[in-house]
XYZ file of N, CA, C and O in Angstrom:
324
model
N -41.715 -14.323 -49.829
C -40.762 -13.539 -49.071
C -39.586 -14.447 -48.686
O -39.789 -15.519 -48.139
N -38.388 -14.007 -48.986
C -37.190 -14.805 -48.706
C -36.865 -14.746 -47.217
O -36.973 -13.705 -46.578
N -36.463 -15.889 -46.696
C -36.055 -15.969 -45.297
C -34.542 -16.053 -45.235
O -33.924 -16.788 -46.001
N -33.968 -15.299 -44.317
C -32.523 -15.346 -44.163
C -32.155 -16.557 -43.316
O -32.724 -16.772 -42.246
N -31.240 -17.336 -43.819
C -30.759 -18.492 -43.069
C -29.774 -17.977 -42.029
O -28.843 -17.254 -42.367
N -29.965 -18.300 -40.746
C -29.116 -17.726 -39.696
C -27.631 -18.025 -39.867
O -26.798 -17.244 -39.472
N -27.294 -19.117 -40.488
C -25.886 -19.463 -40.641
C -25.354 -19.115 -42.016
O -24.257 -19.500 -42.397
N -26.084 -18.318 -42.802
C -25.663 -17.993 -44.167
C -24.400 -17.137 -44.206
O -23.686 -17.144 -45.191
N -24.113 -16.417 -43.149
C -22.911 -15.592 -43.110
C -21.722 -16.325 -42.487
O -20.662 -15.744 -42.317
N -21.889 -17.567 -42.174
C -20.834 -18.360 -41.547
C -19.717 -18.615 -42.540
O -19.951 -19.038 -43.657
N -18.476 -18.322 -42.136
C -17.321 -18.570 -42.987
C -16.627 -19.828 -42.477
O -16.140 -19.857 -41.357
N -16.609 -20.850 -43.295
C -15.958 -22.091 -42.905
C -14.470 -22.010 -43.194
O -14.059 -21.495 -44.232
N -13.665 -22.513 -42.297
C -12.216 -22.507 -42.475
C -11.817 -23.527 -43.529
O -12.346 -24.634 -43.570
N -10.886 -23.128 -44.370
C -10.369 -24.055 -45.371
C -9.412 -25.028 -44.687
O -8.930 -24.757 -43.584
N -9.095 -26.163 -45.317
C -8.132 -27.099 -44.717
C -6.780 -26.444 -44.463
O -6.150 -26.695 -43.441
N -6.345 -25.575 -45.374
C -5.059 -24.888 -45.190
C -5.129 -23.966 -43.987
O -4.233 -23.935 -43.158
N -6.235 -23.216 -43.887
C -6.407 -22.294 -42.765
C -6.425 -23.059 -41.449
O -5.814 -22.648 -40.473
N -7.106 -24.183 -41.415
C -7.171 -25.009 -40.216
C -5.780 -25.499 -39.833
O -5.385 -25.450 -38.670
N -5.003 -25.965 -40.828
C -3.643 -26.455 -40.584
C -2.767 -25.342 -40.016
O -2.064 -25.538 -39.039
N -2.830 -24.167 -40.639
C -1.989 -23.063 -40.195
C -2.356 -22.637 -38.778
O -1.487 -22.346 -37.965
N -3.646 -22.590 -38.477
C -4.073 -22.213 -37.127
C -3.635 -23.258 -36.098
O -3.215 -22.924 -35.002
N -3.743 -24.529 -36.479
C -3.379 -25.617 -35.563
C -1.925 -25.510 -35.121
O -1.589 -25.786 -33.982
N -1.063 -25.090 -36.027
C 0.358 -24.990 -35.710
C 0.786 -23.566 -35.352
O 1.966 -23.281 -35.229
N -0.168 -22.685 -35.179
C 0.124 -21.323 -34.747
C 0.848 -20.488 -35.789
O 1.577 -19.569 -35.448
N 0.655 -20.797 -37.055
C 1.316 -20.065 -38.127
C 0.428 -18.934 -38.634
O -0.788 -19.024 -38.556
N 1.031 -17.858 -39.150
C 0.222 -16.768 -39.694
C -0.578 -17.222 -40.906
O -0.118 -18.048 -41.681
N -1.755 -16.693 -41.078
C -2.644 -17.080 -42.173
C -2.346 -16.291 -43.444
O -1.554 -15.359 -43.439
N -3.004 -16.661 -44.516
C -2.853 -15.972 -45.806
C -3.212 -14.501 -45.644
O -4.265 -14.167 -45.123
N -2.303 -13.641 -46.066
C -2.527 -12.207 -45.973
C -2.087 -11.584 -44.675
O -2.134 -10.365 -44.518
N -1.641 -12.401 -43.722
C -1.126 -11.868 -42.463
C 0.386 -11.767 -42.556
O 1.035 -12.490 -43.313
N 0.963 -10.864 -41.757
C 2.413 -10.669 -41.780
C 3.159 -11.977 -41.530
O 2.876 -12.685 -40.563
N 4.055 -12.307 -42.445
C 4.850 -13.522 -42.310
C 4.170 -14.772 -42.839
O 4.782 -15.827 -42.921
N 2.907 -14.665 -43.200
C 2.167 -15.819 -43.719
C 2.266 -15.899 -45.229
O 3.212 -15.389 -45.828
N 1.275 -16.526 -45.844
C 1.248 -16.621 -47.298
C 0.793 -15.302 -47.904
O 0.015 -14.566 -47.304
N 1.273 -15.049 -49.108
C 0.882 -13.864 -49.871
C -0.635 -13.847 -50.040
O -1.257 -14.889 -50.233
N -1.225 -12.657 -49.986
C -2.684 -12.520 -50.085
C -3.199 -12.605 -51.515
O -4.392 -12.744 -51.730
N -2.320 -12.537 -52.499
C -2.769 -12.647 -53.895
C -3.439 -14.003 -54.070
O -2.925 -15.031 -53.615
N -4.584 -14.019 -54.715
C -5.416 -15.214 -54.826
C -4.661 -16.441 -55.322
O -4.794 -17.526 -54.761
N -3.847 -16.293 -56.355
C -3.193 -17.457 -56.952
C -1.773 -17.684 -56.448
O -1.104 -18.608 -56.898
N -1.297 -16.884 -55.529
C 0.072 -17.011 -55.025
C 0.100 -17.817 -53.726
O -0.750 -17.636 -52.861
N 1.084 -18.679 -53.614
C 1.225 -19.484 -52.390
C 2.578 -19.264 -51.722
O 2.978 -20.043 -50.862
N 3.278 -18.194 -52.121
C 4.573 -17.919 -51.494
C 4.363 -17.515 -50.035
O 3.399 -16.855 -49.695
N 5.304 -17.886 -49.213
C 5.308 -17.456 -47.818
C 6.040 -16.128 -47.697
O 6.349 -15.483 -48.702
N 6.353 -15.752 -46.507
C 7.093 -14.514 -46.233
C 6.392 -13.274 -46.770
O 7.001 -12.432 -47.418
N 5.110 -13.178 -46.519
C 4.361 -11.981 -46.925
C 4.733 -10.856 -45.974
O 4.291 -10.825 -44.830
N 5.579 -9.942 -46.456
C 6.038 -8.863 -45.585
C 5.854 -7.473 -46.193
O 6.391 -6.505 -45.706
N 5.068 -7.388 -47.255
C 4.716 -6.104 -47.855
C 3.267 -5.790 -47.502
O 2.370 -6.545 -47.832
N 3.037 -4.659 -46.845
C 1.699 -4.261 -46.412
C 1.006 -3.459 -47.509
O 1.554 -2.488 -48.032
N -0.208 -3.853 -47.851
C -1.013 -3.139 -48.844
C -1.954 -2.202 -48.096
O -2.828 -2.652 -47.345
N -1.771 -0.903 -48.294
C -2.552 0.108 -47.570
C -4.024 0.101 -47.946
O -4.861 0.540 -47.162
N -4.361 -0.415 -49.110
C -5.751 -0.442 -49.545
C -6.515 -1.625 -48.946
O -7.616 -1.467 -48.432
N -5.918 -2.807 -49.015
C -6.601 -4.013 -48.535
C -6.327 -4.314 -47.068
O -7.061 -5.065 -46.445
N -5.231 -3.757 -46.538
C -4.862 -4.054 -45.155
C -4.279 -5.452 -45.002
O -4.222 -5.983 -43.899
N -3.820 -6.040 -46.100
C -3.256 -7.391 -46.094
C -1.802 -7.362 -46.539
O -1.318 -6.369 -47.065
N -1.128 -8.487 -46.349
C 0.289 -8.591 -46.680
C 0.505 -9.451 -47.922
O -0.174 -10.455 -48.119
N 1.485 -9.015 -48.739
C 1.826 -9.683 -49.988
C 3.307 -10.035 -50.001
O 4.110 -9.405 -49.303
N 3.667 -11.005 -50.843
C 5.069 -11.363 -51.009
C 5.760 -10.285 -51.856
O 5.111 -9.434 -52.461
N 7.078 -10.335 -51.926
C 7.851 -9.339 -52.641
C 7.461 -9.223 -54.121
O 7.152 -8.115 -54.585
N 7.443 -10.321 -54.899
C 7.096 -10.178 -56.324
C 5.685 -9.628 -56.564
O 5.487 -8.784 -57.445
N 4.716 -10.077 -55.802
C 3.338 -9.610 -55.986
C 3.206 -8.142 -55.585
O 2.537 -7.357 -56.271
N 3.833 -7.746 -54.486
C 3.760 -6.360 -54.029
C 4.407 -5.424 -55.045
O 3.869 -4.353 -55.346
N 5.538 -5.835 -55.587
C 6.210 -4.997 -56.592
C 5.353 -4.872 -57.852
O 5.279 -3.796 -58.461
N 4.686 -5.955 -58.243
C 3.806 -5.914 -59.416
C 2.630 -4.959 -59.167
O 2.256 -4.183 -60.058
N 2.053 -5.007 -57.974
C 0.950 -4.102 -57.618
C 1.431 -2.655 -57.700
O 0.760 -1.788 -58.273
N 2.607 -2.384 -57.147
C 3.145 -1.024 -57.172
C 3.424 -0.554 -58.597
O 3.171 0.609 -58.926
N 3.925 -1.425 -59.443
C 4.192 -1.061 -60.841
C 2.895 -0.684 -61.561
O 2.863 0.282 -62.329
N 1.847 -1.441 -61.319
C 0.551 -1.138 -61.930
C 0.039 0.225 -61.451
O -0.444 1.032 -62.244
N 0.172 0.477 -60.157
C -0.270 1.765 -59.608
C 0.487 2.919 -60.259
O -0.120 3.912 -60.673
N 1.812 2.790 -60.340
C 2.621 3.856 -60.920
C 2.301 4.057 -62.396
O 2.250 5.199 -62.883
N 2.047 2.969 -63.119
C 1.703 3.056 -64.543
C 0.379 3.790 -64.746
O 0.156 4.394 -65.799
N -0.490 3.741 -63.739
C -1.792 4.424 -63.815
C -1.747 5.818 -63.201
O -2.773 6.462 -63.022
N -0.530 6.266 -62.838
C -0.372 7.601 -62.269
C -0.808 7.714 -60.821
O -1.082 8.804 -60.336
N -0.879 6.591 -60.123
C -1.282 6.578 -58.713
C -0.074 6.323 -57.820
O 0.992 5.931 -58.287
N -0.272 6.512 -56.534
C 0.787 6.234 -55.555
C 0.906 4.725 -55.342
O -0.057 3.992 -55.523
N 2.074 4.310 -54.884
C 2.276 2.883 -54.560
C 1.358 2.499 -53.402
O 1.164 3.268 -52.460
N 0.809 1.298 -53.474
C -0.059 0.811 -52.393
C 0.689 -0.039 -51.374
O 0.286 -0.132 -50.225
N 1.754 -0.707 -51.811
C 2.453 -1.646 -50.928
C 3.741 -1.058 -50.373
O 4.518 -0.453 -51.100
N 3.933 -1.262 -49.080
C 5.150 -0.813 -48.405
C 5.748 -1.999 -47.664
O 5.020 -2.775 -47.042
N 7.064 -2.092 -47.703
C 7.764 -3.149 -46.998
C 7.631 -2.930 -45.497
O 7.931 -1.845 -44.994
N 7.139 -3.918 -44.801
C 6.965 -3.840 -43.347
C 8.289 -4.206 -42.692
O 8.785 -5.297 -42.894
N 8.822 -3.293 -41.942
C 10.125 -3.534 -41.313
C 9.954 -3.867 -39.854
O 9.162 -3.370 -39.165
């Protein structure tokens, strides 16, 4: 019988996350922080994705919207004003 390790659900902060928190900066996927796309490191994430609830940079958000429209779906990302 498998035993659940009590700390198995613990999420450790990455060095980048620790740095951003230390200086009071928004984190990846938060408004004004880094784009939430996995491989993107652009700042100024100001496009809100209604599906994920995270923020993306302009190029990534536009690419997501283009894919949605090409599949006959509604745009997921909206510019947060």
